[in-house]
């Protein structure tokens, strides 16, 4: 959660909005609607409140999950869902089976500066990121914004200990 700056032996990796990939997935939805077609069986289509984010692992090995560092600048909720796909959306569509469980959910209530979160699930998800970093240079996430939030309201990163 939002805490002090990472210690020297820690590495903070931001979740970055992938505007091009989000746009491409929105175009897929529009294209299906215009042609009157349905999604492929099991395909995950991007909803209006969802955006694609990514982490570029600047270090892949010897990482141990420490914490999520998530700040919402107004009340609302975000759900961060990882994907198991090394994405080439021009060649393959995102399938629902490629969405990882559990998701990490963070929210801020009205009249509160404090962040709340589903601690057990978020920690389990974060710990999986250490393992996924070993085999990936990039990891993609679907972030769902609700209760009036949008990408501009979110600042998120994952903090790892460097072993």
XYZ file of N, CA, C and O in Angstrom:
652
model
N 0.847 -1.179 0.000
C 0.000 0.000 0.000
C 0.885 1.231 0.000
O 2.095 1.143 0.110
N 0.276 2.378 -0.097
C 1.054 3.613 -0.165
C 1.839 3.791 1.121
O 1.280 3.992 2.174
N 3.139 3.673 1.011
C 4.006 3.777 2.180
C 5.178 4.670 1.839
O 5.140 5.422 0.880
N 6.229 4.544 2.618
C 7.434 5.324 2.377
C 8.074 4.924 1.059
O 7.726 3.931 0.453
N 9.043 5.744 0.662
C 9.802 5.433 -0.548
C 10.467 4.065 -0.400
O 10.813 3.658 0.704
N 10.672 3.341 -1.515
C 11.368 2.049 -1.425
C 12.763 2.225 -0.843
O 13.440 3.217 -1.094
N 13.176 1.253 -0.044
C 14.528 1.254 0.524
C 15.525 0.933 -0.594
O 15.141 0.410 -1.641
N 16.823 1.224 -0.396
C 17.812 0.975 -1.453
C 17.811 -0.468 -1.970
O 18.101 -0.709 -3.128
N 17.488 -1.425 -1.116
C 17.470 -2.819 -1.552
C 16.117 -3.217 -2.148
O 15.852 -4.387 -2.365
N 15.295 -2.216 -2.400
C 13.979 -2.473 -2.992
C 13.885 -1.833 -4.369
O 14.591 -0.874 -4.682
N 13.001 -2.381 -5.152
C 12.796 -1.923 -6.516
C 11.303 -1.687 -6.725
O 10.502 -2.591 -6.510
N 10.936 -0.482 -7.102
C 9.536 -0.141 -7.359
C 9.292 -0.145 -8.865
O 9.971 0.561 -9.609
N 8.341 -0.971 -9.294
C 8.041 -1.072 -10.718
C 6.614 -0.583 -10.960
O 5.647 -1.184 -10.491
N 6.466 0.517 -11.706
C 5.144 1.101 -11.901
C 4.280 0.317 -12.890
O 4.789 -0.280 -13.843
N 2.991 0.328 -12.641
C 2.023 -0.154 -13.615
C 1.756 1.024 -14.543
O 1.361 2.109 -14.086
N 2.009 0.834 -15.827
C 1.930 1.913 -16.806
C 0.772 1.641 -17.763
O 0.645 0.535 -18.302
N -0.052 2.662 -17.964
C -1.158 2.541 -18.912
C -0.596 2.297 -20.307
O 0.237 3.058 -20.792
N -1.040 1.224 -20.953
C -0.636 0.921 -22.329
C -1.743 1.451 -23.238
O -2.713 0.758 -23.552
N -1.600 2.705 -23.626
C -2.641 3.382 -24.418
C -2.882 2.689 -25.757
O -4.019 2.532 -26.184
N -1.805 2.278 -26.426
C -1.954 1.648 -27.739
C -2.703 0.325 -27.643
O -3.592 0.046 -28.449
N -2.362 -0.487 -26.668
C -3.022 -1.779 -26.511
C -4.482 -1.604 -26.082
O -5.370 -2.308 -26.569
N -4.726 -0.648 -25.197
C -6.106 -0.358 -24.788
C -6.921 0.087 -26.002
O -8.045 -0.386 -26.217
N -6.340 0.963 -26.818
C -7.033 1.436 -28.021
C -7.309 0.282 -28.976
O -8.413 0.162 -29.533
N -6.329 -0.573 -29.168
C -6.491 -1.701 -30.074
C -7.612 -2.630 -29.598
O -8.406 -3.127 -30.393
N -7.680 -2.864 -28.288
C -8.747 -3.728 -27.762
C -10.112 -3.062 -27.876
O -11.114 -3.727 -28.111
N -10.169 -1.740 -27.753
C -11.447 -1.029 -27.930
C -11.885 -1.089 -29.394
O -13.073 -1.211 -29.692
N -10.911 -1.000 -30.296
C -11.228 -1.109 -31.724
C -11.794 -2.492 -32.064
O -12.666 -2.616 -32.920
N -11.307 -3.511 -31.393
C -11.831 -4.876 -31.592
C -13.313 -4.924 -31.228
O -14.127 -5.495 -31.953
N -13.682 -4.306 -30.111
C -15.081 -4.269 -29.677
C -15.921 -3.519 -30.713
O -16.987 -3.992 -31.124
N -15.445 -2.350 -31.148
C -16.167 -1.555 -32.140
C -16.327 -2.320 -33.450
O -17.390 -2.297 -34.071
N -15.281 -2.985 -33.881
C -15.318 -3.735 -35.128
C -16.371 -4.839 -35.079
O -17.118 -5.038 -36.046
N -16.433 -5.554 -33.980
C -17.451 -6.603 -33.841
C -18.857 -6.017 -33.886
O -19.749 -6.577 -34.541
N -19.052 -4.878 -33.219
C -20.375 -4.242 -33.208
C -20.764 -3.787 -34.610
O -21.900 -4.005 -35.047
N -19.833 -3.154 -35.321
C -20.120 -2.647 -36.666
C -20.476 -3.766 -37.636
O -21.321 -3.590 -38.510
N -19.827 -4.901 -37.489
C -20.077 -6.030 -38.388
C -21.194 -6.939 -37.891
O -21.540 -7.906 -38.564
N -21.718 -6.628 -36.700
C -22.773 -7.457 -36.142
C -22.295 -8.846 -35.760
O -23.073 -9.800 -35.748
N -21.028 -8.959 -35.438
C -20.457 -10.259 -35.076
C -20.361 -10.397 -33.571
O -20.418 -9.414 -32.829
N -20.193 -11.632 -33.137
C -20.013 -11.916 -31.717
C -18.545 -12.235 -31.451
O -17.804 -12.600 -32.353
N -18.169 -12.138 -30.197
C -16.801 -12.461 -29.807
C -16.564 -13.957 -29.986
O -17.498 -14.743 -30.028
N -15.297 -14.326 -30.063
C -14.940 -15.741 -30.105
C -15.348 -16.384 -28.789
O -15.396 -15.718 -27.751
N -15.603 -17.666 -28.829
C -15.943 -18.379 -27.608
C -14.793 -18.244 -26.614
O -13.649 -18.583 -26.918
N -15.066 -17.702 -25.428
C -14.051 -17.525 -24.403
C -13.233 -16.252 -24.516
O -12.371 -15.995 -23.682
N -13.505 -15.426 -25.531
C -12.740 -14.194 -25.707
C -13.154 -13.146 -24.670
O -14.324 -12.985 -24.364
N -12.178 -12.429 -24.150
C -12.427 -11.342 -23.202
C -12.391 -10.031 -23.965
O -11.356 -9.633 -24.493
N -13.545 -9.361 -24.046
C -13.609 -8.053 -24.685
C -13.460 -6.967 -23.627
O -13.969 -7.099 -22.517
N -12.783 -5.904 -23.985
C -12.538 -4.805 -23.060
C -13.827 -4.004 -22.860
O -14.458 -3.569 -23.823
N -14.207 -3.822 -21.605
C -15.383 -3.005 -21.278
C -14.950 -1.550 -21.160
O -13.754 -1.257 -20.971
N -15.896 -0.612 -21.259
C -15.527 0.813 -21.212
C -14.741 1.224 -19.970
O -13.886 2.106 -20.046
N -14.995 0.609 -18.826
C -14.319 0.995 -17.585
C -12.997 0.254 -17.380
O -12.390 0.357 -16.321
N -12.539 -0.494 -18.377
C -11.293 -1.256 -18.261
C -10.203 -0.655 -19.145
O -10.486 -0.160 -20.230
N -8.988 -0.741 -18.655
C -7.816 -0.316 -19.422
C -6.713 -1.342 -19.239
O -6.677 -2.058 -18.244
N -5.802 -1.388 -20.200
C -4.682 -2.318 -20.152
C -3.458 -1.578 -19.612
O -3.121 -0.486 -20.082
N -2.830 -2.189 -18.625
C -1.599 -1.667 -18.026
C -0.509 -2.717 -18.179
O -0.794 -3.874 -18.461
N 0.713 -2.287 -17.948
C 1.834 -3.213 -18.060
C 2.901 -2.871 -17.030
O 3.001 -1.732 -16.578
N 3.667 -3.887 -16.685
C 4.903 -3.697 -15.923
C 6.014 -4.211 -16.811
O 5.931 -5.323 -17.344
N 7.025 -3.389 -16.995
C 8.234 -3.822 -17.682
C 9.228 -4.191 -16.588
O 9.677 -3.323 -15.842
N 9.532 -5.472 -16.493
C 10.434 -5.930 -15.445
C 11.856 -5.506 -15.794
O 12.489 -6.095 -16.666
N 12.337 -4.479 -15.102
C 13.692 -4.001 -15.362
C 14.716 -4.928 -14.739
O 15.888 -4.866 -15.051
N 14.255 -5.771 -13.869
C 15.072 -6.854 -13.309
C 14.141 -8.047 -13.232
O 12.990 -7.916 -12.834
N 14.601 -9.213 -13.642
C 13.709 -10.359 -13.698
C 13.961 -11.396 -12.616
O 13.076 -12.157 -12.292
N 15.152 -11.438 -12.096
C 15.490 -12.494 -11.155
C 15.810 -11.908 -9.782
O 16.087 -10.725 -9.646
N 15.756 -12.778 -8.794
C 16.093 -12.400 -7.432
C 15.168 -11.303 -6.907
O 15.607 -10.347 -6.275
N 13.873 -11.431 -7.227
C 12.869 -10.495 -6.732
C 11.946 -11.210 -5.758
O 11.538 -12.340 -5.996
N 11.627 -10.528 -4.682
C 10.648 -11.043 -3.730
C 9.609 -9.946 -3.515
O 9.963 -8.802 -3.195
N 8.339 -10.294 -3.703
C 7.273 -9.313 -3.535
C 7.307 -8.723 -2.136
O 7.422 -9.437 -1.142
N 7.209 -7.397 -2.055
C 7.167 -6.702 -0.769
C 5.776 -6.118 -0.520
O 5.177 -6.360 0.506
N 5.285 -5.323 -1.483
C 3.978 -4.681 -1.284
C 3.480 -4.031 -2.571
O 4.242 -3.783 -3.492
N 2.201 -3.777 -2.581
C 1.583 -2.935 -3.595
C 1.686 -1.497 -3.107
O 1.559 -1.244 -1.914
N 1.889 -0.574 -3.996
C 1.894 0.845 -3.665
C 0.846 1.491 -4.568
O 1.114 1.783 -5.734
N -0.362 1.644 -4.037
C -1.495 2.121 -4.826
C -2.070 3.371 -4.181
O -2.326 3.396 -2.975
N -2.260 4.413 -4.998
C -2.853 5.656 -4.534
C -3.993 6.018 -5.484
O -3.811 6.049 -6.703
N -5.160 6.288 -4.897
C -6.300 6.816 -5.647
C -6.488 8.260 -5.199
O -6.570 8.518 -3.999
N -6.547 9.197 -6.141
C -6.626 10.596 -5.735
C -8.050 11.051 -5.435
O -8.281 12.214 -5.140
N -9.003 10.115 -5.513
C -10.384 10.394 -5.115
C -11.039 9.067 -4.735
O -10.509 8.009 -5.053
N -12.179 9.123 -4.045
C -12.854 7.879 -3.666
C -13.250 7.058 -4.886
O -13.562 7.602 -5.950
N -13.226 5.738 -4.729
C -13.594 4.825 -5.797
C -12.885 3.504 -5.609
O -12.275 3.248 -4.564
N -12.958 2.661 -6.641
C -12.393 1.315 -6.532
C -11.724 0.924 -7.841
O -12.215 1.245 -8.923
N -10.597 0.208 -7.723
C -9.932 -0.383 -8.883
C -9.708 -1.865 -8.611
O -9.414 -2.266 -7.490
N -9.872 -2.654 -9.660
C -9.588 -4.084 -9.603
C -8.466 -4.364 -10.583
O -8.578 -4.038 -11.774
N -7.374 -4.927 -10.086
C -6.206 -5.218 -10.913
C -6.155 -6.722 -11.150
O -6.019 -7.500 -10.210
N -6.284 -7.109 -12.416
C -6.282 -8.521 -12.800
C -5.102 -8.776 -13.720
O -4.938 -8.085 -14.731
N -4.286 -9.735 -13.381
C -3.145 -10.089 -14.223
C -3.580 -10.979 -15.368
O -4.642 -11.598 -15.339
N -2.758 -11.018 -16.403
C -3.007 -11.920 -17.525
C -1.809 -12.841 -17.686
O -0.674 -12.456 -17.410
N -2.083 -14.038 -18.148
C -1.006 -15.005 -18.350
C -0.467 -14.958 -19.770
O 0.363 -15.762 -20.144
N -0.952 -14.016 -20.554
C -0.589 -13.973 -21.968
C 0.614 -13.077 -22.216
O 0.679 -11.963 -21.719
N 1.568 -13.583 -23.004
C 2.580 -12.723 -23.608
C 1.896 -12.160 -24.839
O 1.732 -12.849 -25.835
N 1.484 -10.927 -24.769
C 0.471 -10.400 -25.674
C 0.974 -9.980 -27.035
O 1.919 -9.211 -27.148
N 0.315 -10.469 -28.036
C 0.454 -9.960 -29.398
C -0.972 -9.832 -29.927
O -1.438 -10.666 -30.700
N -1.707 -8.811 -29.454
C -3.138 -8.724 -29.758
C -3.457 -8.576 -31.245
O -4.579 -8.832 -31.649
N -2.473 -8.202 -32.048
C -2.722 -8.166 -33.483
C -2.816 -9.592 -34.039
O -3.369 -9.819 -35.102
N -2.289 -10.567 -33.291
C -2.334 -11.959 -33.735
C -3.306 -12.801 -32.914
O -3.891 -13.750 -33.430
N -3.439 -12.484 -31.631
C -4.294 -13.281 -30.758
C -5.146 -12.375 -29.890
O -4.720 -11.299 -29.472
N -6.360 -12.825 -29.614
C -7.256 -12.087 -28.734
C -7.065 -12.577 -27.303
O -6.670 -13.718 -27.071
N -7.366 -11.713 -26.344
C -7.290 -12.099 -24.942
C -8.456 -13.027 -24.627
O -9.603 -12.726 -24.948
N -8.146 -14.149 -24.012
C -9.170 -15.122 -23.644
C -9.390 -15.078 -22.134
O -8.456 -14.828 -21.373
N -10.623 -15.338 -21.705
C -10.935 -15.274 -20.273
C -10.088 -16.261 -19.473
O -9.762 -15.983 -18.324
N -9.715 -17.382 -20.060
C -8.896 -18.358 -19.329
C -7.498 -17.822 -19.040
O -6.753 -18.401 -18.250
N -7.110 -16.724 -19.677
C -5.789 -16.135 -19.469
C -5.783 -15.075 -18.368
O -4.752 -14.485 -18.086
N -6.945 -14.847 -17.739
C -7.021 -13.910 -16.625
C -6.657 -14.651 -15.343
O -7.161 -15.737 -15.086
N -5.759 -14.087 -14.569
C -5.250 -14.753 -13.378
C -6.095 -14.446 -12.144
O -6.566 -13.324 -11.966
N -6.240 -15.455 -11.306
C -6.886 -15.298 -10.000
C -5.821 -15.419 -8.941
O -4.872 -16.199 -9.112
N -5.952 -14.758 -7.839
C -6.974 -13.768 -7.514
C -6.606 -12.393 -8.062
O -5.453 -12.139 -8.408
N -7.597 -11.528 -8.114
C -7.371 -10.132 -8.484
C -7.072 -9.339 -7.220
O -7.434 -9.747 -6.113
N -6.411 -8.224 -7.378
C -6.154 -7.308 -6.263
C -7.150 -6.154 -6.373
O -7.267 -5.541 -7.434
N -7.874 -5.894 -5.304
C -8.890 -4.843 -5.304
C -8.501 -3.795 -4.270
O -8.202 -4.122 -3.120
N -8.500 -2.543 -4.714
C -8.151 -1.420 -3.848
C -9.278 -0.405 -3.925
O -9.827 -0.162 -4.996
N -9.613 0.220 -2.793
C -10.666 1.222 -2.802
C -10.403 2.284 -1.747
O -9.672 2.078 -0.796
N -11.007 3.413 -2.000
C -10.950 4.531 -1.059
C -12.369 5.018 -0.857
O -13.080 5.305 -1.822
N -12.780 5.099 0.394
C -14.141 5.518 0.720
C -14.252 7.037 0.728
O -13.265 7.747 0.930
N -15.482 7.494 0.529
C -15.788 8.923 0.619
C -15.363 9.427 1.995
O -15.468 8.728 2.986
N -14.860 10.639 2.068
C -14.431 11.265 3.324
C -13.286 10.516 4.002
O -13.173 10.532 5.233
N -12.446 9.836 3.226
C -11.312 9.126 3.802
C -10.114 9.252 2.873
O -10.254 9.189 1.659
N -8.962 9.418 3.460
C -7.721 9.423 2.693
C -7.104 8.028 2.668
O -6.225 7.743 1.860
N -7.563 7.166 3.581
C -6.976 5.829 3.722
C -7.418 4.905 2.593
O -8.555 4.956 2.136
N -6.481 4.055 2.169
C -6.772 3.045 1.156
C -7.131 1.738 1.855
O -6.496 1.360 2.843
N -8.135 1.067 1.343
C -8.483 -0.272 1.801
C -8.194 -1.237 0.665
O -8.130 -0.836 -0.496
N -8.057 -2.529 0.996
C -7.744 -3.506 -0.033
C -8.064 -4.898 0.453
O -8.182 -5.140 1.648
N -8.218 -5.823 -0.499
C -8.447 -7.230 -0.151
C -7.079 -7.862 0.100
O -6.470 -8.461 -0.768
N -6.613 -7.736 1.316
C -5.219 -8.013 1.654
C -4.740 -9.408 1.247
O -3.709 -9.552 0.595
N -5.471 -10.453 1.612
C -4.995 -11.819 1.334
C -4.847 -12.058 -0.168
O -3.822 -12.568 -0.627
N -5.853 -11.681 -0.943
C -5.795 -11.895 -2.393
C -4.715 -11.033 -3.039
O -3.976 -11.488 -3.913
N -4.612 -9.785 -2.612
C -3.606 -8.895 -3.198
C -2.194 -9.392 -2.893
O -1.308 -9.329 -3.748
N -1.991 -9.902 -1.681
C -0.665 -10.431 -1.336
C -0.347 -11.689 -2.126
O 0.772 -11.858 -2.625
N -1.331 -12.581 -2.274
C -1.111 -13.801 -3.064
C -0.773 -13.447 -4.510
O 0.152 -14.001 -5.105
N -1.514 -12.515 -5.080
C -1.273 -12.069 -6.448
C 0.127 -11.462 -6.552
O 0.894 -11.775 -7.473
N 0.494 -10.606 -5.602
C 1.809 -9.984 -5.627
C 2.933 -10.999 -5.570
O 3.938 -10.881 -6.279
N 2.758 -12.033 -4.737
C 3.790 -13.066 -4.635
C 3.958 -13.830 -5.946
O 5.070 -14.216 -6.314
N 2.863 -14.008 -6.688
C 2.958 -14.681 -7.994
C 3.761 -13.844 -8.981
O 4.391 -14.384 -9.896
N 3.727 -12.524 -8.821
C 4.465 -11.652 -9.744
C 5.965 -11.919 -9.688
O 6.649 -11.818 -10.703
N 6.482 -12.251 -8.503
C 7.914 -12.557 -8.386
C 8.285 -13.744 -9.272
O 9.326 -13.735 -9.937
N 7.421 -14.764 -9.280
C 7.675 -15.941 -10.122
C 7.501 -15.620 -11.599
O 8.289 -16.047 -12.437
N 6.466 -14.848 -11.918
C 6.216 -14.505 -13.322
C 7.336 -13.632 -13.885
O 7.663 -13.722 -15.065
N 7.922 -12.805 -13.041
C 9.020 -11.939 -13.505
C 10.199 -12.748 -14.023
O 10.928 -12.299 -14.901
N 10.385 -13.954 -13.502
C 11.514 -14.784 -13.920
C 11.407 -15.226 -15.372
O 12.408 -15.502 -16.022
N 10.186 -15.320 -15.872
C 9.985 -15.832 -17.228
C 9.459 -14.771 -18.199
O 9.265 -15.052 -19.374
N 9.246 -13.565 -17.708
C 8.697 -12.514 -18.553
C 9.498 -11.232 -18.438
O 10.005 -10.913 -17.386
N 9.521 -10.500 -19.524
C 10.098 -9.164 -19.480
C 8.994 -8.124 -19.279
O 9.245 -7.033 -18.805
N 7.773 -8.498 -19.676
C 6.615 -7.610 -19.564
C 5.446 -8.422 -19.034
O 5.287 -9.588 -19.392
N 4.646 -7.795 -18.190
C 3.410 -8.429 -17.734
C 2.280 -7.440 -17.947
O 2.423 -6.251 -17.680
N 1.154 -7.962 -18.448
C -0.009 -7.129 -18.722
C -1.091 -7.345 -17.676
O -1.232 -8.436 -17.121
N -1.851 -6.275 -17.436
C -2.921 -6.277 -16.450
C -4.153 -5.615 -17.046
O -4.028 -4.672 -17.830
N -5.316 -6.089 -16.643
C -6.558 -5.372 -16.912
C -6.915 -4.667 -15.622
O -6.994 -5.300 -14.567
N -7.116 -3.375 -15.697
C -7.544 -2.629 -14.518
C -8.945 -2.105 -14.782
O -9.192 -1.433 -15.785
N -9.838 -2.474 -13.866
C -11.233 -2.050 -13.957
C -11.435 -0.903 -12.976
O -11.135 -1.032 -11.784
N -11.949 0.199 -13.496
C -12.211 1.388 -12.687
C -13.703 1.454 -12.395
O -14.531 1.249 -13.292
N -14.050 1.734 -11.134
C -15.471 1.862 -10.797
C -15.672 2.994 -9.801
O -14.713 3.543 -9.261
N -16.924 3.319 -9.601
C -17.324 4.381 -8.670
C -16.725 5.729 -9.064
O -16.273 6.496 -8.217
N -16.704 6.004 -10.375
C -16.277 7.306 -10.870
C -14.797 7.462 -11.148
O -14.358 8.535 -11.561
N -13.998 6.419 -10.942
C -12.556 6.521 -11.201
C -12.243 6.307 -12.677
O -13.003 5.671 -13.400
N -11.106 6.819 -13.081
C -10.572 6.607 -14.423
C -9.050 6.555 -14.307
O -8.490 6.817 -13.234
N -8.357 6.214 -15.383
C -6.901 6.050 -15.296
C -6.155 7.234 -14.679
O -5.170 7.033 -13.965
N -6.601 8.443 -14.916
C -5.902 9.612 -14.368
C -5.924 9.645 -12.836
O -5.099 10.322 -12.222
N -6.831 8.912 -12.209
C -6.955 8.910 -10.747
C -6.063 7.884 -10.059
O -6.046 7.813 -8.834
N -5.350 7.078 -10.825
C -4.591 5.963 -10.267
C -3.090 6.154 -10.416
O -2.599 6.527 -11.484
N -2.389 5.868 -9.335
C -0.924 5.740 -9.372
C -0.630 4.419 -8.671
O -0.968 4.249 -7.492
N -0.028 3.470 -9.395
C 0.193 2.145 -8.817
C 1.550 1.604 -9.229
O 2.001 1.799 -10.353
N 2.162 0.901 -8.275
C 3.407 0.196 -8.562
C 3.488 -1.018 -7.640
O 2.739 -1.140 -6.676
N 4.403 -1.889 -7.986
C 4.679 -3.065 -7.178
C 6.106 -2.906 -6.672
O 7.024 -2.615 -7.443
N 6.279 -3.085 -5.366
C 7.594 -2.961 -4.754
C 8.120 -4.359 -4.452
O 7.429 -5.185 -3.844
N 9.346 -4.617 -4.909
C 10.009 -5.902 -4.697
C 11.264 -5.694 -3.866
O 11.925 -4.655 -3.975
N 11.610 -6.687 -3.062
C 12.919 -6.735 -2.429
C 13.871 -7.366 -3.426
O 13.508 -8.344 -4.095
N 15.064 -6.818 -3.534
C 16.092 -7.401 -4.389
C 16.930 -8.338 -3.523
O 17.580 -7.898 -2.596
N 16.882 -9.618 -3.845
C 17.593 -10.617 -3.039
C 19.052 -10.748 -3.457
O 19.427 -10.487 -4.547
